[in-house]
Each structure stands twice: as structure tokens, then as C-alpha cells.
PDB file of C-alpha atoms in Angstrom:
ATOM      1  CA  UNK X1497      77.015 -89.131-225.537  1.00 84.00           C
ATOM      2  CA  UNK X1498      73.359 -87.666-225.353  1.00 92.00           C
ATOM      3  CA  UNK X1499      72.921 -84.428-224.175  1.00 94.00           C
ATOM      4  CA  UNK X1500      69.443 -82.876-223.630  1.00 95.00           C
ATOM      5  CA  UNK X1501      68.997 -79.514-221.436  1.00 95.00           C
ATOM      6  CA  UNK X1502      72.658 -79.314-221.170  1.00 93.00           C
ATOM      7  CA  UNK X1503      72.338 -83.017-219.517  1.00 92.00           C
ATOM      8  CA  UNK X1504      74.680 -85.719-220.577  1.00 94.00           C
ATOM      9  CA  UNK X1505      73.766 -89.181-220.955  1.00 93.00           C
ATOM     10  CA  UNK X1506      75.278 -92.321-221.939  1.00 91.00           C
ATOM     11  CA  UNK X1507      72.403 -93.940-222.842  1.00 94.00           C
ATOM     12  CA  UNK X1508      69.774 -93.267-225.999  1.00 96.00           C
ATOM     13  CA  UNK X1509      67.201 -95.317-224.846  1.00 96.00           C
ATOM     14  CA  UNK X1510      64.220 -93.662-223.356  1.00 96.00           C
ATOM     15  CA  UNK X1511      61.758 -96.471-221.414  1.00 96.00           C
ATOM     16  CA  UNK X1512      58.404 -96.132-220.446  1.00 94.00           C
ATOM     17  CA  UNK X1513      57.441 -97.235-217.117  1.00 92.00           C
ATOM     18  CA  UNK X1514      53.376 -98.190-217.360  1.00 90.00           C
ATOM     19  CA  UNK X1515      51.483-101.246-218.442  1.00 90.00           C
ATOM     20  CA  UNK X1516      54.297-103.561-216.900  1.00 93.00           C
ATOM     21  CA  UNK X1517      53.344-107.009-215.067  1.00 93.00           C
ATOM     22  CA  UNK X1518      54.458-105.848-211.922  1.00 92.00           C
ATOM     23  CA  UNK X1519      56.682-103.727-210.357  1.00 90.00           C
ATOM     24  CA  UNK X1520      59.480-105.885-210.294  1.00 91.00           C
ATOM     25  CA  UNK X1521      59.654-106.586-213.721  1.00 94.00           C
ATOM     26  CA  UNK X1522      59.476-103.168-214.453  1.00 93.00           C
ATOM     27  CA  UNK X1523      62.989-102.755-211.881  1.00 92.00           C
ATOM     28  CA  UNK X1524      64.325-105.226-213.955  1.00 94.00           C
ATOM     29  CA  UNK X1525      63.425-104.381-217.459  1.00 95.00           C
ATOM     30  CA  UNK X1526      64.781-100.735-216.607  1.00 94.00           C
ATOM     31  CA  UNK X1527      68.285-102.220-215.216  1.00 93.00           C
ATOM     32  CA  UNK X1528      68.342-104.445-218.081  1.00 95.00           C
ATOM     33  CA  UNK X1529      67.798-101.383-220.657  1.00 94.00           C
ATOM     34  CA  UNK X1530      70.499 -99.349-219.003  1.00 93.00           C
ATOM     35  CA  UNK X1531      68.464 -96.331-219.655  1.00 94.00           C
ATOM     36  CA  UNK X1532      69.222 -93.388-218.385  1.00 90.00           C
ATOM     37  CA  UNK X1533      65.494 -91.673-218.528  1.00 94.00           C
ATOM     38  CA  UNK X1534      62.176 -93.045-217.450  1.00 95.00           C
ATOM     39  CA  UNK X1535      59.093 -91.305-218.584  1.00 94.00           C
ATOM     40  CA  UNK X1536      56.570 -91.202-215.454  1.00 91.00           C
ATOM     41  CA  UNK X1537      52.676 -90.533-216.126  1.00 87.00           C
ATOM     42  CA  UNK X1538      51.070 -88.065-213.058  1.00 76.00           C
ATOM     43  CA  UNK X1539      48.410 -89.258-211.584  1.00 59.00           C
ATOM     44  CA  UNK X1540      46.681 -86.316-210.197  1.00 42.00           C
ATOM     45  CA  UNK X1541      45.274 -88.293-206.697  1.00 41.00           C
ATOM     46  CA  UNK X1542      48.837 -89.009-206.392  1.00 50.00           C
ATOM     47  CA  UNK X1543      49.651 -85.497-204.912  1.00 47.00           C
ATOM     48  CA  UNK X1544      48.138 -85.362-202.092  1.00 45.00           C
ATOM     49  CA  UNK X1545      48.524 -88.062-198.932  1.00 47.00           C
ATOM     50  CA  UNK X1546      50.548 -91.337-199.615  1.00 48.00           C
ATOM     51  CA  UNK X1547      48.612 -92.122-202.727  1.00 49.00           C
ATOM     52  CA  UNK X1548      50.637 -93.949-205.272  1.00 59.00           C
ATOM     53  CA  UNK X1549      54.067 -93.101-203.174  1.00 66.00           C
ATOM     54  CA  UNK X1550      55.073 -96.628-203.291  1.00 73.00           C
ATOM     55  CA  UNK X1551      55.285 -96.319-207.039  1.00 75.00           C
ATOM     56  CA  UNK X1552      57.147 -93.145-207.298  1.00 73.00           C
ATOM     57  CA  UNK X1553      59.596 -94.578-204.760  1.00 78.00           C
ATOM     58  CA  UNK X1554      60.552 -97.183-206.639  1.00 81.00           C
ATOM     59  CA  UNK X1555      61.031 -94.934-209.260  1.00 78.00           C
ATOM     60  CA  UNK X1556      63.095 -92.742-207.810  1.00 78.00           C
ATOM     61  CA  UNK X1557      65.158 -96.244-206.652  1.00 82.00           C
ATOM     62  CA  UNK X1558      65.919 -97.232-210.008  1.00 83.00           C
ATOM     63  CA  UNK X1559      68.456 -94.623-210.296  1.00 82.00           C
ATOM     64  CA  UNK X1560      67.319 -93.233-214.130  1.00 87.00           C
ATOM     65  CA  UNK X1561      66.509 -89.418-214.600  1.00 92.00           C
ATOM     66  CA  UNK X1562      62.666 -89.146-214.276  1.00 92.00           C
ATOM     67  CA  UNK X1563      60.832 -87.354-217.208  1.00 95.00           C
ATOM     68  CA  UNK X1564      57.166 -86.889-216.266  1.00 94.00           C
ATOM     69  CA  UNK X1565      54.653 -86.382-218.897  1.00 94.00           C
ATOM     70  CA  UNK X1566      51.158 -85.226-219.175  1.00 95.00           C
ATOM     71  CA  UNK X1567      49.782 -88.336-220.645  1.00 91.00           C
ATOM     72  CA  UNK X1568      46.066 -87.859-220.828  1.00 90.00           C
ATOM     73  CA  UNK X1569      45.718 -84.406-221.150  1.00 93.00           C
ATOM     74  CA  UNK X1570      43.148 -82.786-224.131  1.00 94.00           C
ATOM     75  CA  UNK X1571      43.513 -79.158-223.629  1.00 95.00           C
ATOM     76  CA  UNK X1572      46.618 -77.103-223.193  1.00 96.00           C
ATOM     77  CA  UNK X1573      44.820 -76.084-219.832  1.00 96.00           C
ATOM     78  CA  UNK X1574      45.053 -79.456-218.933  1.00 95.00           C
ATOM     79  CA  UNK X1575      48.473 -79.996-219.497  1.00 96.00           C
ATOM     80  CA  UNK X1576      49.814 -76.645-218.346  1.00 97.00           C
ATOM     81  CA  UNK X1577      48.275 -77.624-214.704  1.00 96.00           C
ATOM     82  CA  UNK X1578      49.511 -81.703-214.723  1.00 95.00           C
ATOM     83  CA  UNK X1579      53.058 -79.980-215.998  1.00 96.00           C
ATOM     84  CA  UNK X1580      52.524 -77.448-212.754  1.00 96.00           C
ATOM     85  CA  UNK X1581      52.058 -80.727-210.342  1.00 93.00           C
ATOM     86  CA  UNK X1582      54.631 -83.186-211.567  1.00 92.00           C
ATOM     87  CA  UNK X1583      57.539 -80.319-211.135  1.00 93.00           C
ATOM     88  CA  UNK X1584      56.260 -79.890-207.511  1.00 91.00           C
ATOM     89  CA  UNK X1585      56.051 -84.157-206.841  1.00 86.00           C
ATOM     90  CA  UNK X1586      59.373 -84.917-208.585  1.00 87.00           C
ATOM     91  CA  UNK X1587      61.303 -81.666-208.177  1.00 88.00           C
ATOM     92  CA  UNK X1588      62.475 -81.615-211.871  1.00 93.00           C
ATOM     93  CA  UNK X1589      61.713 -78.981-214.887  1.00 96.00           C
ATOM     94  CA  UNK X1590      61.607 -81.643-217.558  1.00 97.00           C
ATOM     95  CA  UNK X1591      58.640 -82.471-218.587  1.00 97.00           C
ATOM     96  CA  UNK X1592      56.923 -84.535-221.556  1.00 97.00           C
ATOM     97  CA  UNK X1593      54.319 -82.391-223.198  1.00 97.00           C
ATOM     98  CA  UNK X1594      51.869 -84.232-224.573  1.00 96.00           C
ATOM     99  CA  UNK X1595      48.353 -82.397-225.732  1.00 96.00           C
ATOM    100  CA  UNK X1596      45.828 -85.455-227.511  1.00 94.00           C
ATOM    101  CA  UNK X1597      43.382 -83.973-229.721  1.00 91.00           C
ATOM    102  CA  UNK X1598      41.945 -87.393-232.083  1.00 88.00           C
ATOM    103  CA  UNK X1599      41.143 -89.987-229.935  1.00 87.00           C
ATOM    104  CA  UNK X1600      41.771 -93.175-232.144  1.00 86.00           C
ATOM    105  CA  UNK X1601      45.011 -92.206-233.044  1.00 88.00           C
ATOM    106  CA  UNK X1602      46.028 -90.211-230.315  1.00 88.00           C
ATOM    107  CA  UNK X1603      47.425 -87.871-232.756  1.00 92.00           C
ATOM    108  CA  UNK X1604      48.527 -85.256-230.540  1.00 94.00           C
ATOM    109  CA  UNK X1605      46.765 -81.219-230.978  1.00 95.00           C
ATOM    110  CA  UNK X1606      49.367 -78.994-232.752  1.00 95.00           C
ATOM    111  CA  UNK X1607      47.989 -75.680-231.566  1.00 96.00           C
ATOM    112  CA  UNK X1608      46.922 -76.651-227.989  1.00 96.00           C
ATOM    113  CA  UNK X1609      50.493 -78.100-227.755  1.00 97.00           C
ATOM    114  CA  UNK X1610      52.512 -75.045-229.044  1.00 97.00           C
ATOM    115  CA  UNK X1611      50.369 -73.131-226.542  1.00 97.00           C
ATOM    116  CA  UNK X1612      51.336 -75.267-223.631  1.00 98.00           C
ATOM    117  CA  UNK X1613      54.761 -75.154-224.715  1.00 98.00           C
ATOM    118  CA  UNK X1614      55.423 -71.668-224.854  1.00 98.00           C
ATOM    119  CA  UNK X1615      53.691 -70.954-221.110  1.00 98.00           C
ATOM    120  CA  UNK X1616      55.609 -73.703-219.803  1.00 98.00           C
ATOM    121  CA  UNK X1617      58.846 -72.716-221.285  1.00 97.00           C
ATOM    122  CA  UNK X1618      58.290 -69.455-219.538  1.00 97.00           C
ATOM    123  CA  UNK X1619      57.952 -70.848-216.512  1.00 97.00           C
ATOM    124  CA  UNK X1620      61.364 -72.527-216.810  1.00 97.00           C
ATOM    125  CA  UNK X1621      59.985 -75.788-217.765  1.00 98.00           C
ATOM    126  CA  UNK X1622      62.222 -77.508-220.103  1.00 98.00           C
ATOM    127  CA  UNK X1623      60.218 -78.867-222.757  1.00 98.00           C
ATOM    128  CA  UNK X1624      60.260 -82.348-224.323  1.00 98.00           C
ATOM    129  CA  UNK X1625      57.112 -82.273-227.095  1.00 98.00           C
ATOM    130  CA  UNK X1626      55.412 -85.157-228.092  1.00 97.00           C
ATOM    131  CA  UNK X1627      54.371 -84.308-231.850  1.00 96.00           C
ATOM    132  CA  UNK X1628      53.909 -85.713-235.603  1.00 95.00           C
ATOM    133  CA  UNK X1629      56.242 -85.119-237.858  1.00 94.00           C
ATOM    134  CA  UNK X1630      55.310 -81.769-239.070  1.00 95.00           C
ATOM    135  CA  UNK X1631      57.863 -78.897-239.579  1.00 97.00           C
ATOM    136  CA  UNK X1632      55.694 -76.352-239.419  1.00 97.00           C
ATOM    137  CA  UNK X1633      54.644 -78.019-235.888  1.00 97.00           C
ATOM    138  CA  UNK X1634      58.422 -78.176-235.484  1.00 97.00           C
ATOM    139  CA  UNK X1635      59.291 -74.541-236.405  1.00 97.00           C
ATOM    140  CA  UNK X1636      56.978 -73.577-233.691  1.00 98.00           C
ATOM    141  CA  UNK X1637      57.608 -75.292-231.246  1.00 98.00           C
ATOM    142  CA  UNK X1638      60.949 -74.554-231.309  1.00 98.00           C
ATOM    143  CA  UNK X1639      60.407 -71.081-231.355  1.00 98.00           C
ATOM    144  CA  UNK X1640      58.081 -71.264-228.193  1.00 97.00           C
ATOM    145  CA  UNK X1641      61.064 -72.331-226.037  1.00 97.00           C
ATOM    146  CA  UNK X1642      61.790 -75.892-227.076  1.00 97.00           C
ATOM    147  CA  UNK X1643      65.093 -77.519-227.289  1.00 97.00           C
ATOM    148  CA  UNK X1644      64.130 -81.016-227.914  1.00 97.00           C
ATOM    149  CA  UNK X1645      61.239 -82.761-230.109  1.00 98.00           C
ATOM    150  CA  UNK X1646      59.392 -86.093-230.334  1.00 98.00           C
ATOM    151  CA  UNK X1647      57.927 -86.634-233.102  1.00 97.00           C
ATOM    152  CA  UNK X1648      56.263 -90.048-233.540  1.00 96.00           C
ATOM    153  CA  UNK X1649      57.065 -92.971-235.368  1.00 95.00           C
ATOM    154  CA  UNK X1650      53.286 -94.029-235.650  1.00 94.00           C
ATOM    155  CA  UNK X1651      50.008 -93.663-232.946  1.00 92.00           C
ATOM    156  CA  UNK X1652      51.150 -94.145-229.457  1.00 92.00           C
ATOM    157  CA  UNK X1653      51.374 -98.418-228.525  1.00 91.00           C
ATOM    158  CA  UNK X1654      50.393 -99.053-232.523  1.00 92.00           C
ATOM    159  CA  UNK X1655      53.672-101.285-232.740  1.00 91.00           C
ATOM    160  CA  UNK X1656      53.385-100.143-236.366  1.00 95.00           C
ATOM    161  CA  UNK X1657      57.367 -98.355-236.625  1.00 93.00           C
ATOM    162  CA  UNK X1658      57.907 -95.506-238.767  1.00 96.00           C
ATOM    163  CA  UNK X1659      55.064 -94.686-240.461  1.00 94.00           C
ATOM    164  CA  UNK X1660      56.978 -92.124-242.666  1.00 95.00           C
ATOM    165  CA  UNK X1661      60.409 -92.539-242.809  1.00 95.00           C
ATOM    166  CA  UNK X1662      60.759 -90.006-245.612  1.00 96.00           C
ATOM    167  CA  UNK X1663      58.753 -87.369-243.105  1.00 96.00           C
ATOM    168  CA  UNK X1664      61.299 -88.025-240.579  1.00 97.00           C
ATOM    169  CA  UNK X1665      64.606 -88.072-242.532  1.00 96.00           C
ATOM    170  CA  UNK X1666      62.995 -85.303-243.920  1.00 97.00           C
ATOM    171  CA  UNK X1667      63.156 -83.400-240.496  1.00 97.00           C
ATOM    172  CA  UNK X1668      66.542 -84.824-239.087  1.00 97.00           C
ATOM    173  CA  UNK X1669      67.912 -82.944-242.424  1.00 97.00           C
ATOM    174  CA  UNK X1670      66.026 -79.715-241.883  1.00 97.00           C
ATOM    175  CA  UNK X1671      66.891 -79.343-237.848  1.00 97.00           C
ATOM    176  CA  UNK X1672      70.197 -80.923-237.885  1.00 96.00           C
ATOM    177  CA  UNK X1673      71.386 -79.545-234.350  1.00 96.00           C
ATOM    178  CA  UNK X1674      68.279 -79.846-232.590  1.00 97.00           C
ATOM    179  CA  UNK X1675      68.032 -83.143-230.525  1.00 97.00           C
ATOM    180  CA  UNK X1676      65.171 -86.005-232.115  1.00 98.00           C
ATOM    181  CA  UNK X1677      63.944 -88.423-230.350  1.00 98.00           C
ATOM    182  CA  UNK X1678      61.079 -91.065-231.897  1.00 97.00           C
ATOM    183  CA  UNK X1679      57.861 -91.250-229.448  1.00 94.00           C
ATOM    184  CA  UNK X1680      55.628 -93.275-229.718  1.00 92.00           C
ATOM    185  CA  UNK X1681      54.743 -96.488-231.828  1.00 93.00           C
ATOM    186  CA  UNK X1682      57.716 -98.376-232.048  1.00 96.00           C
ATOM    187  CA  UNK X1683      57.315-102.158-231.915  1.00 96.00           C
ATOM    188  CA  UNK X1684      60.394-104.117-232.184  1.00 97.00           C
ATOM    189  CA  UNK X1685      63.839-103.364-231.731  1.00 97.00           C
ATOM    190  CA  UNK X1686      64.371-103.480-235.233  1.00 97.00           C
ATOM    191  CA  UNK X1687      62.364-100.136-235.506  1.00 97.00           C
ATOM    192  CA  UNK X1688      64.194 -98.571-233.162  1.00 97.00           C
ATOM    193  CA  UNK X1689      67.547 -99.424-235.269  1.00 97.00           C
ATOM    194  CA  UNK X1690      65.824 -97.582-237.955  1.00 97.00           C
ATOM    195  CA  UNK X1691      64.943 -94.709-236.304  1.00 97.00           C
ATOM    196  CA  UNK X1692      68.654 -94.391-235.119  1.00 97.00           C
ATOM    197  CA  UNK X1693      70.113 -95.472-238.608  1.00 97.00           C
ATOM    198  CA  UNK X1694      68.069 -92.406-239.859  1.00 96.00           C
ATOM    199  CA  UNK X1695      70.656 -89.859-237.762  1.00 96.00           C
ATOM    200  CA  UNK X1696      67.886 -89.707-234.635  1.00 97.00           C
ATOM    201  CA  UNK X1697      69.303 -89.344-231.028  1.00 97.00           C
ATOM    202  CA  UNK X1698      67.554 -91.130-228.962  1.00 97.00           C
ATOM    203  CA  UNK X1699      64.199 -93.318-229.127  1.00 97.00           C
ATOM    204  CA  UNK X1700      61.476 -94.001-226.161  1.00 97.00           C
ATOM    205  CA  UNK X1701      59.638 -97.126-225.645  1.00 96.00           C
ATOM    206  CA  UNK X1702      57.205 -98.769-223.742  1.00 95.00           C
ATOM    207  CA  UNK X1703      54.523-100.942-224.953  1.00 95.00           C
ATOM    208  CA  UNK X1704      56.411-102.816-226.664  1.00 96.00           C
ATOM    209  CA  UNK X1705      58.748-104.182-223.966  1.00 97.00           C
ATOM    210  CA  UNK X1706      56.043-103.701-221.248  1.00 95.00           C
ATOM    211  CA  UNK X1707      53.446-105.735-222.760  1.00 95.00           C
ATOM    212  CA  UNK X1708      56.125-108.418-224.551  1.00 95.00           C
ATOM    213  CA  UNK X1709      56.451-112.056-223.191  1.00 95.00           C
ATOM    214  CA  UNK X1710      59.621-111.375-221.653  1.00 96.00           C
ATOM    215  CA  UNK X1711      60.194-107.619-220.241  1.00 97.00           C
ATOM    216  CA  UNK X1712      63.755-107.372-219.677  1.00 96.00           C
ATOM    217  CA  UNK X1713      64.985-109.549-222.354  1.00 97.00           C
ATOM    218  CA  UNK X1714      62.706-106.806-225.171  1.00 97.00           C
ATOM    219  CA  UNK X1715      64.590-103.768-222.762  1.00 97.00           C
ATOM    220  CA  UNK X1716      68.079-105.419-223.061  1.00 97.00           C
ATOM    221  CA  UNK X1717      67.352-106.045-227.004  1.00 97.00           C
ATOM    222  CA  UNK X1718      66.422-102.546-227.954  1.00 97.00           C
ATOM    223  CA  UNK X1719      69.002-101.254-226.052  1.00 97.00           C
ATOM    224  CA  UNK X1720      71.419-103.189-228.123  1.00 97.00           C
ATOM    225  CA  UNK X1721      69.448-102.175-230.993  1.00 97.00           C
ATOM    226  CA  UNK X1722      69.761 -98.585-230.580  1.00 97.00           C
ATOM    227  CA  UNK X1723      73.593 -98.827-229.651  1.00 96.00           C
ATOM    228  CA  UNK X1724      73.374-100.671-233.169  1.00 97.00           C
ATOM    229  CA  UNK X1725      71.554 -97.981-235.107  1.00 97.00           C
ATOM    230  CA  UNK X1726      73.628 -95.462-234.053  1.00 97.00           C
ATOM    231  CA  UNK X1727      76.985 -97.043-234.904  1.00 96.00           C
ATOM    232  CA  UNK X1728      75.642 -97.739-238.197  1.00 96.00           C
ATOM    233  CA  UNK X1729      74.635 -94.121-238.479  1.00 95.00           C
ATOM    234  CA  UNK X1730      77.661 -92.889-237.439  1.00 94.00           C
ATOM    235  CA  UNK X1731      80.030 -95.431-239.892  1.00 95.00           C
ATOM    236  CA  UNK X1732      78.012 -93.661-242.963  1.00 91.00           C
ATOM    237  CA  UNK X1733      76.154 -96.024-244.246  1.00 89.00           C
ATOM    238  CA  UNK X1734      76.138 -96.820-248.661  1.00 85.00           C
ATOM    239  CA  UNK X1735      72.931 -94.953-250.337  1.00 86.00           C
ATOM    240  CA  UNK X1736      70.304 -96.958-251.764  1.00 84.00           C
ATOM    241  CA  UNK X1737      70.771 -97.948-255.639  1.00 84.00           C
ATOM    242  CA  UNK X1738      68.364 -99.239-258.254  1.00 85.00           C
ATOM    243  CA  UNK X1739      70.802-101.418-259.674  1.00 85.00           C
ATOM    244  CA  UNK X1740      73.111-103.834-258.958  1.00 86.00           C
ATOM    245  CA  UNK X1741      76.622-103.266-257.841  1.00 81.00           C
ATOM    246  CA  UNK X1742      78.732-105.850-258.187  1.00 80.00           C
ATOM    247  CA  UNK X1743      81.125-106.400-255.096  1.00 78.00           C
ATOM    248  CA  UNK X1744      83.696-108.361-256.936  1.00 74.00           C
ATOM    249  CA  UNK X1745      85.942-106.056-259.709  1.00 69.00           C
ATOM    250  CA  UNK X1746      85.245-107.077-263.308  1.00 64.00           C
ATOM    251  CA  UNK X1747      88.768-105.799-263.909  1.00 65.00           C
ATOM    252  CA  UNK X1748      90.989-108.643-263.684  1.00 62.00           C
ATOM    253  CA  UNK X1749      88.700-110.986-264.426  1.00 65.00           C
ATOM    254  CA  UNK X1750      89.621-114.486-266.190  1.00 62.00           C
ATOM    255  CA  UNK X1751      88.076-114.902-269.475  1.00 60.00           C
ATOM    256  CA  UNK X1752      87.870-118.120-271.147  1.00 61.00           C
TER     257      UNK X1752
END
């Protein structure tokens, strides 16, 4: 079971909700992912009036916890004041901080997004950081109020997978009770597996089942993936050797 700001949750897939076909493929991909979060990007025209309240309704239908973000934002500024509006349209104090500061990459800003964290964790804001996988990034974060980190796989819809798996086993080992979830740049449910199989608790997707040929089917396949990855985890999985093993005993062996 997942648990994230003292929330539990059977699921470990996080989905994505933009870039889909249509709305009702996105109600089906999420049913068919059985995830119990859906990240939701603010659109700031979207307070005010009935602009974009269609969308947010079916949302809100779909039954998943909703995890706004601050996609978009370049400044902490920025971010602190999209954070400020999605807690007043969708009455929740999660939010997903993300702070861009390359624009090809998307890399996110490591010093614009510690300072959004930390004024948004005093506010009672509870903090889900999109980052790289830096533990100094990590160390600070974590010590401006967060209780959960995302550090990427690779750049945001790349479909590219882990990037660094050694940089990310590397921080699963060094926080081991602090929840990790992979953001960003996962393509195929076979790098989700991986992230899981690395001792990660959750992953979040969207491009790649959003923009594949066949929504739902991708959701329902990296949902099986990640239930996958984490039983593997969890069974303990052989190290890596450089040499053979053989699997049948020499002892015993006929000689002739």
C-alpha cells in the first residue's frame, strides 16, 4: 500500500491527464490504469467564470485523488501564485511543484524550486517536487518541508527511461524512508518496471499513454507493469554477475 501525506493508496501508478485524444479516452485510460492520482495542470483563465469547468468536472468524476501541478511555471514567483490558485479551485493542499529553468530539456531550477517549496510548505501545502536526481537538491528539499520527491527518469515526454539508473539507485539507498516517485520521461511500461524493480514507490506517466495508438490499453499495461516491478522488488531480486553461474549442480554429475 502507498502512502503519501499520511494518504493510503492501493495503487502506484500516477497518470497524467493532458495531451489525450479526447476526453473520453482520457475517462477510460484512467479507469483502465486503476490509478489512484491524476496530476491536473492549472490553467490560470480557468479560475474565474465557467472557463474550462467542463474539464475539471470530469475530473473530479473519475473518482482518482487530484494532484495539481504548476506545469509551466519559470520562477518560484510563478509557481508560489499557480500553487495559491489550484488549492482554492480544487480544495486540496497537494500540489506538484514544478519550477523549469532550461527550456530544451525542461530540466527543472534547483534553487527557484527549493524556494517555492519551503514558502509553500509553510503555508500547509504538501509538497510533491518535480526534480533531477540530485541529493544535494534532495537534502534540501527535504529540509524545506518536503515529504515526497520526483526526481526524473529523463526530460519531461522524452520517452527516453532512466537516464541514470545508477543516480537513482543511488538515491533510493541514501533516503530509504522517504517516498520516490519517477516523473517525467518514461516511455514504455517496461521503464516503469525498472523504475519499480529499483525499490521506487510509485511512477507518473503521461505522454506516453496519452499520445500512444491505443490509450487505455498503454494505461492498463503500465499498470500491470508497475504491479510487476514492485513484486519483483519486493521477492529480492539475484545481483548482477560477470560470470556465468551455472543453474544445474556440477556435483553429481555423470562422467563418462
Amino acid at each position: 500500500m502507498l502512502e503519501l501525506y499520511g494518504q493510503r493508496l492501493a495503487s502506484r501508478l500516477l497518470l497524467g491527464t493532458a495531451q489525450y485524444p479526447s476526453p473520453a479516452i482520457l475517462a477510460e485510460s484512467v479507469k483502465a490504469s486503476g490509478a489512484g492520482i491524476v496530476t491536473v495542470s492549472l490553467r490560470r483563465e480557468s479560475g474565474s467564470a465557467r472557463a474550462g469547468q467542463d474539464f475539471w468536472e470530469l475530473i473530479r468524476d473519475l473518482g482518482a485523488r487530484i494532484l495539481p501541478n504548476t506545469a509551466g511555471c519559470h520562477t518560484a514567483r510563478e509557481a508560489i501564485t499557480t500553487a495559491r490558485m489550484a488549492r482554492e479551485v480544487f480544495a486540496t493542499n497537494w500540489i506538484k511543484l514544478e519550477v523549469i529553468g532550461e527550456h530544451d530539456t525542461l530540466q527543472p531550477d534547483p534553487f527557484g524550486l527549493v524556494e517555492a517549496a519551503r514558502v509553500l510548505s509553510d503555508e500547509g501545502f504538501e509538497v510533491f517536487p518535480y526534480m533531477n536526481d540530485d541529493l544535494v537538491v534532495a537534502d534540501r528539499l527535504l529540509a524545506a518541508g518536503c515529504r515526497v520527491l520526483m526526481p526524473w527518469g529523463a526530460p519531461i515526454g522524452s520517452g527516453r527511461g532512466l537516464n541514470n539508473p545508477y543516480a537513482l539507485k543511488t538515491m533510493r539507498a541514501h533516503f530509504p524512508d522517504v517516498p520516490l516517485i519517477v516523473d517525467a520521461g518514461i516511455g514504455t511500461p517496461s521503464h516503469a518496471a525498472a523504475a519499480m524493480e529499483l525499490g521506487y514507490d510509485a511512477v507518473l506517466v503521461n505522454t506516453a499513454v496519452a499520445k500512444s495508438g491505443d490509450p487505455a490499453r498503454m494505461a492498463r499495461a503500465f499498470a500491470l507493469a508497475i504491479e510487476a516491478g514492485r513484486e519483483g522488488f519486493e521477492a529480492d531480486p539475484i545481483e548482477a554477475r560477470d560470470m556465468a553461474a551455472p543453474s544445474t549442480p556440477v556435483i553429481g554429475r555423470a562422467f563418462v
